[in-house]
PDB file of C-alpha atoms and ligand atoms in Angstrom:
ATOM      1  CA  MET I   1      97.677  14.213  43.933  1.00  0.00           C
ATOM      2  CA  ARG I   2      94.335  15.043  42.315  1.00  0.00           C
ATOM      3  CA  ARG I   3      91.452  16.629  44.263  1.00  0.00           C
ATOM      4  CA  PHE I   4      89.339  13.458  44.424  1.00  0.00           C
ATOM      5  CA  ASP I   5      91.939  10.676  44.558  1.00  0.00           C
ATOM      6  CA  ASP I   6      90.691   7.842  46.813  1.00  0.00           C
ATOM      7  CA  GLN I   7      87.208   9.388  46.988  1.00  0.00           C
ATOM      8  CA  THR I   8      84.010   7.717  45.795  1.00  0.00           C
ATOM      9  CA  VAL I   9      81.229   9.831  44.365  1.00  0.00           C
ATOM     10  CA  LEU I  10      77.628   8.851  43.578  1.00  0.00           C
ATOM     11  CA  VAL I  11      75.804  11.086  41.084  1.00  0.00           C
ATOM     12  CA  THR I  12      72.079  10.571  40.481  1.00  0.00           C
ATOM     13  CA  GLY I  13      70.785  11.279  37.007  1.00  0.00           C
ATOM     14  CA  GLY I  14      74.398  10.517  36.147  1.00  0.00           C
ATOM     15  CA  THR I  15      73.704   9.914  32.469  1.00  0.00           C
ATOM     16  CA  GLY I  16      71.927  13.264  31.943  1.00  0.00           C
ATOM     17  CA  GLY I  17      73.312  16.499  30.538  1.00  0.00           C
ATOM     18  CA  GLN I  18      74.666  17.891  33.794  1.00  0.00           C
ATOM     19  CA  GLY I  19      75.032  14.548  35.568  1.00  0.00           C
ATOM     20  CA  SER I  20      77.353  13.068  32.932  1.00  0.00           C
ATOM     21  CA  SER I  21      79.469  16.242  33.000  1.00  0.00           C
ATOM     22  CA  HIS I  22      79.789  15.881  36.789  1.00  0.00           C
ATOM     23  CA  VAL I  23      80.650  12.185  36.527  1.00  0.00           C
ATOM     24  CA  ARG I  24      83.363  12.773  33.924  1.00  0.00           C
ATOM     25  CA  ALA I  25      84.912  15.650  35.899  1.00  0.00           C
ATOM     26  CA  PHE I  26      85.001  13.774  39.222  1.00  0.00           C
ATOM     27  CA  HIS I  27      86.556  10.822  37.402  1.00  0.00           C
ATOM     28  CA  ALA I  28      89.137  13.025  35.688  1.00  0.00           C
ATOM     29  CA  GLU I  29      90.088  14.422  39.109  1.00  0.00           C
ATOM     30  CA  GLY I  30      90.775  10.943  40.471  1.00  0.00           C
ATOM     31  CA  ALA I  31      87.432   9.831  41.948  1.00  0.00           C
ATOM     32  CA  ASN I  32      85.795   6.461  41.737  1.00  0.00           C
ATOM     33  CA  VAL I  33      82.359   7.185  40.303  1.00  0.00           C
ATOM     34  CA  VAL I  34      79.013   5.469  40.695  1.00  0.00           C
ATOM     35  CA  ILE I  35      76.709   6.572  37.912  1.00  0.00           C
ATOM     36  CA  GLY I  36      73.200   6.361  39.316  1.00  0.00           C
ATOM     37  CA  GLY I  37      70.407   6.411  36.783  1.00  0.00           C
ATOM     38  CA  ILE I  38      67.425   4.902  35.031  1.00  0.00           C
ATOM     39  CA  ASP I  39      68.920   4.883  31.524  1.00  0.00           C
ATOM     40  CA  GLU I  40      70.710   1.538  31.611  1.00  0.00           C
ATOM     41  CA  GLU I  41      72.111   1.719  28.089  1.00  0.00           C
ATOM     42  CA  ARG I  42      73.736   5.128  28.572  1.00  0.00           C
ATOM     43  CA  GLY I  43      74.849   4.293  32.086  1.00  0.00           C
ATOM     44  CA  ALA I  44      76.563   1.079  31.032  1.00  0.00           C
ATOM     45  CA  ALA I  45      78.222   2.826  28.069  1.00  0.00           C
ATOM     46  CA  LEU I  46      79.566   5.647  30.268  1.00  0.00           C
ATOM     47  CA  ALA I  47      80.858   3.194  32.880  1.00  0.00           C
ATOM     48  CA  ASP I  48      82.556   1.147  30.140  1.00  0.00           C
ATOM     49  CA  GLU I  49      84.144   4.249  28.677  1.00  0.00           C
ATOM     50  CA  LEU I  50      85.517   5.395  32.051  1.00  0.00           C
ATOM     51  CA  GLY I  51      86.814   1.933  33.009  1.00  0.00           C
ATOM     52  CA  THR I  52      87.802   0.393  36.320  1.00  0.00           C
ATOM     53  CA  ARG I  53      87.043   3.424  38.502  1.00  0.00           C
ATOM     54  CA  ALA I  54      83.404   3.570  37.335  1.00  0.00           C
ATOM     55  CA  ARG I  55      80.234   1.563  37.954  1.00  0.00           C
ATOM     56  CA  PHE I  56      76.674   2.016  36.766  1.00  0.00           C
ATOM     57  CA  ALA I  57      73.957   1.456  39.384  1.00  0.00           C
ATOM     58  CA  ARG I  58      70.345   1.285  38.234  1.00  0.00           C
ATOM     59  CA  LEU I  59      68.869   3.898  40.529  1.00  0.00           C
ATOM     60  CA  ASP I  60      65.332   5.231  40.397  1.00  0.00           C
ATOM     61  CA  VAL I  61      65.559   7.903  43.080  1.00  0.00           C
ATOM     62  CA  THR I  62      61.939   7.339  44.116  1.00  0.00           C
ATOM     63  CA  ASP I  63      62.660   3.721  45.022  1.00  0.00           C
ATOM     64  CA  GLU I  64      64.200   3.165  48.472  1.00  0.00           C
ATOM     65  CA  SER I  65      65.510  -0.317  47.671  1.00  0.00           C
ATOM     66  CA  SER I  66      67.402   0.883  44.610  1.00  0.00           C
ATOM     67  CA  TRP I  67      69.018   3.532  46.834  1.00  0.00           C
ATOM     68  CA  SER I  68      70.288   0.833  49.198  1.00  0.00           C
ATOM     69  CA  ALA I  69      71.659  -1.099  46.238  1.00  0.00           C
ATOM     70  CA  ALA I  70      73.451   1.964  44.827  1.00  0.00           C
ATOM     71  CA  VAL I  71      75.121   2.770  48.154  1.00  0.00           C
ATOM     72  CA  LEU I  72      76.124  -0.883  48.463  1.00  0.00           C
ATOM     73  CA  THR I  73      77.626  -0.745  44.967  1.00  0.00           C
ATOM     74  CA  ALA I  74      79.813   2.176  46.045  1.00  0.00           C
ATOM     75  CA  GLU I  75      80.971   0.515  49.247  1.00  0.00           C
ATOM     76  CA  SER I  76      81.510  -2.964  47.841  1.00  0.00           C
ATOM     77  CA  ALA I  77      83.276  -1.807  44.662  1.00  0.00           C
ATOM     78  CA  PHE I  78      85.375   0.981  46.144  1.00  0.00           C
ATOM     79  CA  GLY I  79      85.314   0.556  49.941  1.00  0.00           C
ATOM     80  CA  ALA I  80      83.433   3.734  50.905  1.00  0.00           C
ATOM     81  CA  LEU I  81      81.114   6.499  49.781  1.00  0.00           C
ATOM     82  CA  ASN I  82      82.393  10.057  50.252  1.00  0.00           C
ATOM     83  CA  VAL I  83      80.188  12.282  48.112  1.00  0.00           C
ATOM     84  CA  LEU I  84      76.538  12.190  47.048  1.00  0.00           C
ATOM     85  CA  VAL I  85      75.181  14.479  44.337  1.00  0.00           C
ATOM     86  CA  ASN I  86      71.375  14.532  44.243  1.00  0.00           C
ATOM     87  CA  ASN I  87      71.127  15.675  40.638  1.00  0.00           C
ATOM     88  CA  ALA I  88      68.247  13.662  39.124  1.00  0.00           C
ATOM     89  CA  GLY I  89      65.295  15.853  38.270  1.00  0.00           C
ATOM     90  CA  VAL I  90      62.217  16.181  36.110  1.00  0.00           C
ATOM     91  CA  GLN I  91      60.210  19.156  34.850  1.00  0.00           C
ATOM     92  CA  ASN I  92      56.420  19.347  34.801  1.00  0.00           C
ATOM     93  CA  PRO I  93      54.533  20.129  31.598  1.00  0.00           C
ATOM     94  CA  PRO I  94      53.614  23.822  31.870  1.00  0.00           C
ATOM     95  CA  ALA I  95      50.135  24.417  33.303  1.00  0.00           C
ATOM     96  CA  THR I  96      48.456  26.727  35.784  1.00  0.00           C
ATOM     97  CA  ILE I  97      47.864  25.319  39.262  1.00  0.00           C
ATOM     98  CA  GLU I  98      44.161  24.976  38.423  1.00  0.00           C
ATOM     99  CA  ASN I  99      45.010  22.880  35.377  1.00  0.00           C
ATOM    100  CA  THR I 100      47.673  20.703  37.039  1.00  0.00           C
ATOM    101  CA  GLU I 101      46.622  17.112  37.653  1.00  0.00           C
ATOM    102  CA  ARG I 102      47.314  15.792  41.108  1.00  0.00           C
ATOM    103  CA  ALA I 103      49.211  12.895  39.489  1.00  0.00           C
ATOM    104  CA  THR I 104      51.586  15.362  37.823  1.00  0.00           C
ATOM    105  CA  TRP I 105      52.114  17.209  41.102  1.00  0.00           C
ATOM    106  CA  SER I 106      52.915  13.931  42.871  1.00  0.00           C
ATOM    107  CA  ARG I 107      55.224  12.630  40.132  1.00  0.00           C
ATOM    108  CA  ILE I 108      57.370  15.782  40.088  1.00  0.00           C
ATOM    109  CA  LEU I 109      57.600  16.020  43.883  1.00  0.00           C
ATOM    110  CA  ASP I 110      58.335  12.326  44.099  1.00  0.00           C
ATOM    111  CA  VAL I 111      61.467  12.623  41.954  1.00  0.00           C
ATOM    112  CA  ASN I 112      62.703  16.112  42.827  1.00  0.00           C
ATOM    113  CA  LEU I 113      61.945  16.203  46.555  1.00  0.00           C
ATOM    114  CA  THR I 114      61.294  12.677  47.851  1.00  0.00           C
ATOM    115  CA  GLY I 115      64.155  11.372  45.699  1.00  0.00           C
ATOM    116  CA  THR I 116      66.504  13.852  47.396  1.00  0.00           C
ATOM    117  CA  PHE I 117      65.175  12.922  50.848  1.00  0.00           C
ATOM    118  CA  LEU I 118      65.662   9.205  50.150  1.00  0.00           C
ATOM    119  CA  GLY I 119      69.170   9.904  48.873  1.00  0.00           C
ATOM    120  CA  ILE I 120      70.237  11.726  52.027  1.00  0.00           C
ATOM    121  CA  LYS I 121      68.641   9.000  54.146  1.00  0.00           C
ATOM    122  CA  ALA I 122      70.402   6.183  52.286  1.00  0.00           C
ATOM    123  CA  ALA I 123      73.797   7.862  51.962  1.00  0.00           C
ATOM    124  CA  ALA I 124      74.179   9.382  55.447  1.00  0.00           C
ATOM    125  CA  PRO I 125      75.165   6.116  57.210  1.00  0.00           C
ATOM    126  CA  ALA I 126      77.739   5.372  54.492  1.00  0.00           C
ATOM    127  CA  LEU I 127      79.187   8.895  54.655  1.00  0.00           C
ATOM    128  CA  ARG I 128      79.416   8.503  58.438  1.00  0.00           C
ATOM    129  CA  ARG I 129      81.231   5.164  57.988  1.00  0.00           C
ATOM    130  CA  ALA I 130      83.653   7.047  55.724  1.00  0.00           C
ATOM    131  CA  ALA I 131      84.286   9.513  58.612  1.00  0.00           C
ATOM    132  CA  GLY I 132      82.554  12.354  56.791  1.00  0.00           C
ATOM    133  CA  GLY I 133      81.822  13.644  53.352  1.00  0.00           C
ATOM    134  CA  ALA I 134      79.667  15.974  51.302  1.00  0.00           C
ATOM    135  CA  ILE I 135      76.183  16.048  49.837  1.00  0.00           C
ATOM    136  CA  VAL I 136      75.108  18.529  47.197  1.00  0.00           C
ATOM    137  CA  ASN I 137      71.467  18.868  46.240  1.00  0.00           C
ATOM    138  CA  ILE I 138      70.768  20.352  42.835  1.00  0.00           C
ATOM    139  CA  ALA I 139      67.813  22.726  43.108  1.00  0.00           C
ATOM    140  CA  SER I 140      67.137  25.569  40.630  1.00  0.00           C
ATOM    141  CA  THR I 141      66.787  29.322  40.400  1.00  0.00           C
ATOM    142  CA  MET I 142      63.085  28.378  40.209  1.00  0.00           C
ATOM    143  CA  GLY I 143      63.520  27.411  43.868  1.00  0.00           C
ATOM    144  CA  LEU I 144      64.189  31.055  44.730  1.00  0.00           C
ATOM    145  CA  GLY I 145      61.127  32.709  43.238  1.00  0.00           C
ATOM    146  CA  GLY I 146      57.826  31.958  41.574  1.00  0.00           C
ATOM    147  CA  THR I 147      57.410  30.854  37.962  1.00  0.00           C
ATOM    148  CA  ALA I 148      53.927  30.756  36.456  1.00  0.00           C
ATOM    149  CA  HIS I 149      52.954  27.335  35.067  1.00  0.00           C
ATOM    150  CA  TYR I 150      55.665  25.452  36.967  1.00  0.00           C
ATOM    151  CA  ALA I 151      54.154  25.041  40.447  1.00  0.00           C
ATOM    152  CA  PRO I 152      55.179  21.387  41.045  1.00  0.00           C
ATOM    153  CA  TYR I 153      58.759  22.051  39.994  1.00  0.00           C
ATOM    154  CA  VAL I 154      59.013  25.374  41.864  1.00  0.00           C
ATOM    155  CA  ALA I 155      57.504  23.942  45.068  1.00  0.00           C
ATOM    156  CA  GLY I 156      59.759  20.884  44.993  1.00  0.00           C
ATOM    157  CA  LYS I 157      62.927  22.907  44.452  1.00  0.00           C
ATOM    158  CA  TRP I 158      61.964  25.329  47.259  1.00  0.00           C
ATOM    159  CA  ALA I 159      61.457  22.361  49.558  1.00  0.00           C
ATOM    160  CA  VAL I 160      64.896  20.969  48.713  1.00  0.00           C
ATOM    161  CA  ARG I 161      66.333  24.119  50.315  1.00  0.00           C
ATOM    162  CA  GLY I 162      64.692  23.389  53.667  1.00  0.00           C
ATOM    163  CA  LEU I 163      65.711  19.765  53.447  1.00  0.00           C
ATOM    164  CA  THR I 164      69.315  20.806  52.771  1.00  0.00           C
ATOM    165  CA  ARG I 165      69.497  23.133  55.763  1.00  0.00           C
ATOM    166  CA  THR I 166      67.957  20.546  58.060  1.00  0.00           C
ATOM    167  CA  ALA I 167      70.318  17.831  56.860  1.00  0.00           C
ATOM    168  CA  ALA I 168      73.281  20.192  57.333  1.00  0.00           C
ATOM    169  CA  LEU I 169      72.297  20.661  60.981  1.00  0.00           C
ATOM    170  CA  GLU I 170      71.673  16.968  61.591  1.00  0.00           C
ATOM    171  CA  LEU I 171      74.880  15.769  59.919  1.00  0.00           C
ATOM    172  CA  GLY I 172      77.375  18.535  60.660  1.00  0.00           C
ATOM    173  CA  ARG I 173      78.828  16.900  63.781  1.00  0.00           C
ATOM    174  CA  ASP I 174      79.465  13.788  61.681  1.00  0.00           C
ATOM    175  CA  ARG I 175      81.640  15.917  59.373  1.00  0.00           C
ATOM    176  CA  ILE I 176      79.089  15.659  56.586  1.00  0.00           C
ATOM    177  CA  ARG I 177      78.493  18.939  54.747  1.00  0.00           C
ATOM    178  CA  VAL I 178      75.242  19.527  52.844  1.00  0.00           C
ATOM    179  CA  ASN I 179      74.773  22.359  50.330  1.00  0.00           C
ATOM    180  CA  THR I 180      72.514  23.396  47.480  1.00  0.00           C
ATOM    181  CA  ILE I 181      73.305  24.581  43.972  1.00  0.00           C
ATOM    182  CA  HIS I 182      70.742  26.640  42.061  1.00  0.00           C
ATOM    183  CA  PRO I 183      71.486  26.482  38.331  1.00  0.00           C
ATOM    184  CA  GLY I 184      69.844  28.987  35.995  1.00  0.00           C
ATOM    185  CA  VAL I 185      69.071  27.862  32.444  1.00  0.00           C
ATOM    186  CA  ILE I 186      71.593  25.213  31.441  1.00  0.00           C
ATOM    187  CA  SER I 187      71.947  23.809  27.929  1.00  0.00           C
ATOM    188  CA  THR I 188      70.800  20.185  28.293  1.00  0.00           C
ATOM    189  CA  SER I 189      67.885  18.127  26.986  1.00  0.00           C
ATOM    190  CA  PHE I 190      66.018  19.419  30.051  1.00  0.00           C
ATOM    191  CA  ILE I 191      65.467  22.710  28.193  1.00  0.00           C
ATOM    192  CA  HIS I 192      65.920  21.613  24.570  1.00  0.00           C
ATOM    193  CA  GLU I 193      63.337  18.803  24.683  1.00  0.00           C
ATOM    194  CA  PRO I 194      59.718  19.072  25.871  1.00  0.00           C
ATOM    195  CA  ALA I 195      59.080  17.669  29.363  1.00  0.00           C
ATOM    196  CA  ALA I 196      56.934  14.522  29.522  1.00  0.00           C
ATOM    197  CA  GLY I 197      53.398  15.581  28.628  1.00  0.00           C
ATOM    198  CA  ALA I 198      54.480  18.950  27.143  1.00  0.00           C
ATOM    199  CA  THR I 199      54.535  20.056  23.511  1.00  0.00           C
ATOM    200  CA  ALA I 200      57.121  22.875  23.674  1.00  0.00           C
ATOM    201  CA  ALA I 201      60.626  22.947  25.123  1.00  0.00           C
ATOM    202  CA  ILE I 202      61.769  25.693  27.526  1.00  0.00           C
ATOM    203  CA  ALA I 203      64.395  26.800  24.978  1.00  0.00           C
ATOM    204  CA  ASP I 204      61.551  27.525  22.517  1.00  0.00           C
ATOM    205  CA  PHE I 205      60.362  30.448  24.626  1.00  0.00           C
ATOM    206  CA  TYR I 206      63.453  31.485  26.634  1.00  0.00           C
ATOM    207  CA  SER I 207      66.357  33.666  25.485  1.00  0.00           C
ATOM    208  CA  PRO I 208      69.377  34.599  27.648  1.00  0.00           C
ATOM    209  CA  GLU I 209      69.908  37.745  25.563  1.00  0.00           C
ATOM    210  CA  PRO I 210      68.584  40.336  28.131  1.00  0.00           C
ATOM    211  CA  PHE I 211      70.710  39.098  31.015  1.00  0.00           C
ATOM    212  CA  ALA I 212      74.115  40.141  32.347  1.00  0.00           C
ATOM    213  CA  ILE I 213      75.885  37.121  30.841  1.00  0.00           C
ATOM    214  CA  PRO I 214      73.871  36.638  27.655  1.00  0.00           C
ATOM    215  CA  ARG I 215      74.336  32.935  27.022  1.00  0.00           C
ATOM    216  CA  LEU I 216      72.894  29.654  28.214  1.00  0.00           C
ATOM    217  CA  GLY I 217      74.790  27.980  31.024  1.00  0.00           C
ATOM    218  CA  GLU I 218      76.842  24.922  30.115  1.00  0.00           C
ATOM    219  CA  PRO I 219      76.923  21.789  32.266  1.00  0.00           C
ATOM    220  CA  ALA I 220      80.642  22.445  32.831  1.00  0.00           C
ATOM    221  CA  ASP I 221      79.793  25.766  34.531  1.00  0.00           C
ATOM    222  CA  VAL I 222      77.804  23.887  37.172  1.00  0.00           C
ATOM    223  CA  THR I 223      80.360  21.089  37.363  1.00  0.00           C
ATOM    224  CA  ARG I 224      83.157  23.468  38.340  1.00  0.00           C
ATOM    225  CA  LEU I 225      81.100  24.864  41.239  1.00  0.00           C
ATOM    226  CA  LEU I 226      80.052  21.366  42.301  1.00  0.00           C
ATOM    227  CA  LEU I 227      83.637  20.117  42.421  1.00  0.00           C
ATOM    228  CA  PHE I 228      84.651  23.079  44.564  1.00  0.00           C
ATOM    229  CA  LEU I 229      81.726  22.535  46.976  1.00  0.00           C
ATOM    230  CA  THR I 230      82.489  18.834  47.407  1.00  0.00           C
ATOM    231  CA  SER I 231      86.243  19.320  47.757  1.00  0.00           C
ATOM    232  CA  SER I 232      88.259  20.012  50.880  1.00  0.00           C
ATOM    233  CA  ASP I 233      88.560  23.652  49.712  1.00  0.00           C
ATOM    234  CA  ALA I 234      84.937  24.034  50.901  1.00  0.00           C
ATOM    235  CA  ALA I 235      85.554  22.408  54.300  1.00  0.00           C
ATOM    236  CA  PHE I 236      83.858  25.258  56.234  1.00  0.00           C
ATOM    237  CA  ILE I 237      80.795  25.541  53.960  1.00  0.00           C
ATOM    238  CA  THR I 238      77.557  23.829  54.924  1.00  0.00           C
ATOM    239  CA  GLY I 239      73.838  24.577  54.707  1.00  0.00           C
ATOM    240  CA  SER I 240      74.609  27.151  52.023  1.00  0.00           C
ATOM    241  CA  GLU I 241      73.077  27.898  48.659  1.00  0.00           C
ATOM    242  CA  TYR I 242      74.955  28.762  45.486  1.00  0.00           C
ATOM    243  CA  VAL I 243      73.289  30.459  42.516  1.00  0.00           C
ATOM    244  CA  ILE I 244      74.943  29.872  39.133  1.00  0.00           C
ATOM    245  CA  ASP I 245      72.752  31.612  36.564  1.00  0.00           C
ATOM    246  CA  GLY I 246      74.739  34.182  34.558  1.00  0.00           C
ATOM    247  CA  GLY I 247      72.786  36.954  36.266  1.00  0.00           C
ATOM    248  CA  LEU I 248      69.289  35.631  35.461  1.00  0.00           C
ATOM    249  CA  LEU I 249      67.974  36.436  38.935  1.00  0.00           C
ATOM    250  CA  LEU I 250      69.323  39.994  38.674  1.00  0.00           C
ATOM    251  CA  GLY I 251      66.769  40.655  35.966  1.00  0.00           C
ATOM    252  CA  PRO I 252      67.408  42.264  32.581  1.00  0.00           C
ATOM    253  CA  ALA I 253      70.679  44.190  32.167  1.00  0.00           C
ATOM    254  CA  LEU I 254      70.564  47.846  31.172  1.00  0.00           C
ATOM    255  CA  GLN I 255      71.281  47.931  27.441  1.00  0.00           C
ATOM    256  CA  ALA I 256      73.984  50.363  26.177  1.00  0.00           C
ATOM    257  CA  GLU I 257      71.603  52.108  23.742  1.00  0.00           C
ATOM    258  CA  SER I 258      69.131  52.920  26.555  1.00  0.00           C
ATOM    259  CA  ALA I 259      71.767  54.126  29.084  1.00  0.00           C
TER     260      ALA I 259
HETATM  261  N1  NAD O 301      68.881  22.350  32.584  1.00  0.00           N
HETATM  262  C1  NAD O 301      68.432  23.365  33.306  1.00  0.00           C
HETATM  263  O1  NAD O 301      68.186  24.460  32.784  1.00  0.00           O
HETATM  264  C2  NAD O 301      68.278  23.238  34.797  1.00  0.00           C
HETATM  265  C3  NAD O 301      68.120  24.413  35.542  1.00  0.00           C
HETATM  266  C4  NAD O 301      68.017  24.342  36.909  1.00  0.00           C
HETATM  267  C5  NAD O 301      68.074  23.116  37.545  1.00  0.00           C
HETATM  268  N2  NAD O 301      68.208  21.979  36.800  1.00  0.00           N
HETATM  269  C6  NAD O 301      68.287  20.730  37.520  1.00  0.00           C
HETATM  270  O2  NAD O 301      69.508  20.110  37.196  1.00  0.00           O
HETATM  271  C7  NAD O 301      69.388  18.692  37.368  1.00  0.00           C
HETATM  272  C8  NAD O 301      69.954  17.979  36.149  1.00  0.00           C
HETATM  273  O3  NAD O 301      69.189  18.321  35.015  1.00  0.00           O
HETATM  274  P1  NAD O 301      69.784  18.322  33.521  1.00  0.00           P
HETATM  275  O4  NAD O 301      69.772  19.719  33.044  1.00  0.00           O
HETATM  276  O5  NAD O 301      71.063  17.562  33.448  1.00  0.00           O
HETATM  277  O6  NAD O 301      68.629  17.544  32.751  1.00  0.00           O
HETATM  278  P2  NAD O 301      68.626  16.086  32.072  1.00  0.00           P
HETATM  279  O7  NAD O 301      67.207  15.869  31.666  1.00  0.00           O
HETATM  280  O8  NAD O 301      69.690  16.003  31.046  1.00  0.00           O
HETATM  281  O9  NAD O 301      69.013  15.116  33.268  1.00  0.00           O
HETATM  282  C9  NAD O 301      68.094  14.725  34.263  1.00  0.00           C
HETATM  283  C10 NAD O 301      68.449  13.301  34.646  1.00  0.00           C
HETATM  284  O10 NAD O 301      67.570  12.857  35.688  1.00  0.00           O
HETATM  285  C11 NAD O 301      67.256  11.510  35.414  1.00  0.00           C
HETATM  286  N3  NAD O 301      66.048  11.082  36.110  1.00  0.00           N
HETATM  287  C12 NAD O 301      64.762  11.463  35.905  1.00  0.00           C
HETATM  288  N4  NAD O 301      63.948  10.787  36.733  1.00  0.00           N
HETATM  289  C13 NAD O 301      64.730   9.969  37.493  1.00  0.00           C
HETATM  290  C14 NAD O 301      64.479   9.038  38.527  1.00  0.00           C
HETATM  291  N5  NAD O 301      63.240   8.779  38.961  1.00  0.00           N
HETATM  292  N6  NAD O 301      65.540   8.397  39.068  1.00  0.00           N
HETATM  293  C15 NAD O 301      66.790   8.632  38.649  1.00  0.00           C
HETATM  294  N7  NAD O 301      67.088   9.485  37.657  1.00  0.00           N
HETATM  295  C16 NAD O 301      66.061  10.155  37.096  1.00  0.00           C
HETATM  296  C17 NAD O 301      67.099  11.462  33.898  1.00  0.00           C
HETATM  297  O11 NAD O 301      67.169  10.131  33.417  1.00  0.00           O
HETATM  298  C18 NAD O 301      68.282  12.313  33.489  1.00  0.00           C
HETATM  299  O12 NAD O 301      69.445  11.536  33.387  1.00  0.00           O
HETATM  300  C19 NAD O 301      67.895  18.432  37.641  1.00  0.00           C
HETATM  301  O13 NAD O 301      67.702  18.286  39.021  1.00  0.00           O
HETATM  302  C20 NAD O 301      67.219  19.710  37.167  1.00  0.00           C
HETATM  303  O14 NAD O 301      66.009  19.947  37.858  1.00  0.00           O
HETATM  304  C21 NAD O 301      68.300  22.018  35.446  1.00  0.00           C
END
């Protein structure tokens, strides 16, 4: 018996760097997977590759009707929805608050915060019909502090924390657990390619070298934590927040030569 046999999991941004890692791992552990995303070509290819226990659902997380359709895909194809991973996210082009256009502010909050809200709203009735389940919202270490030039992203990820705690309280008696993961810097196109409207990528000006674990995170690092949090091993965990950052938030490690 694998950890996710007979379970159905919906992952938003399911074709992205971390999302596709999550999808593959849930599938390998027995789950039926619904790959939610806006990249139809990649989504269809991943669903084809995984076979009968996978579906692609075109899901723009800012669009309430595409949420209903994605939840329906899970229930009609596989009979129930047991796990939702709100993973889709976008980064703003770096700019001070004074130089941030209102349209940029709205676009980032729309995907990162409103998309998560709409996901919880759409999935909760299905999780209740399944007699319980788990939701994990992917925030960021940027949701635990301030980062100059990233106000829309930072504010949205902070807000996801409050949304998570509130949802955990509202849904706990329905046996639905809701938690947050805060990844540090993870090696995906999110950091290797410039955000829409930006000229430089985060990886161009970030190095993990000063930190306790001096490497970039890999999607698989986050996936392993996610699978634990959505499994029955985490049955008593709700409204909690998990940092996975290789020590980034600890600050620079003391170097041997300066000890
Ligand atoms: N990579 C990092 O360093 C890092 C660090 C902390 C948190 N995160 C968060 O992790 C999550 C996954 O990011 P990633 O690293 O895999 O980046 P990624 O760019 O590879 O994946 C992001 C995915 O979100 C999808 N997406 C964007 N807008 C969407 C929308 N409106 N509807 C549906 N899907 C949409 C993209 O198509 C893409 O598949 C995001 O929430 C991101 O904020 C990333």
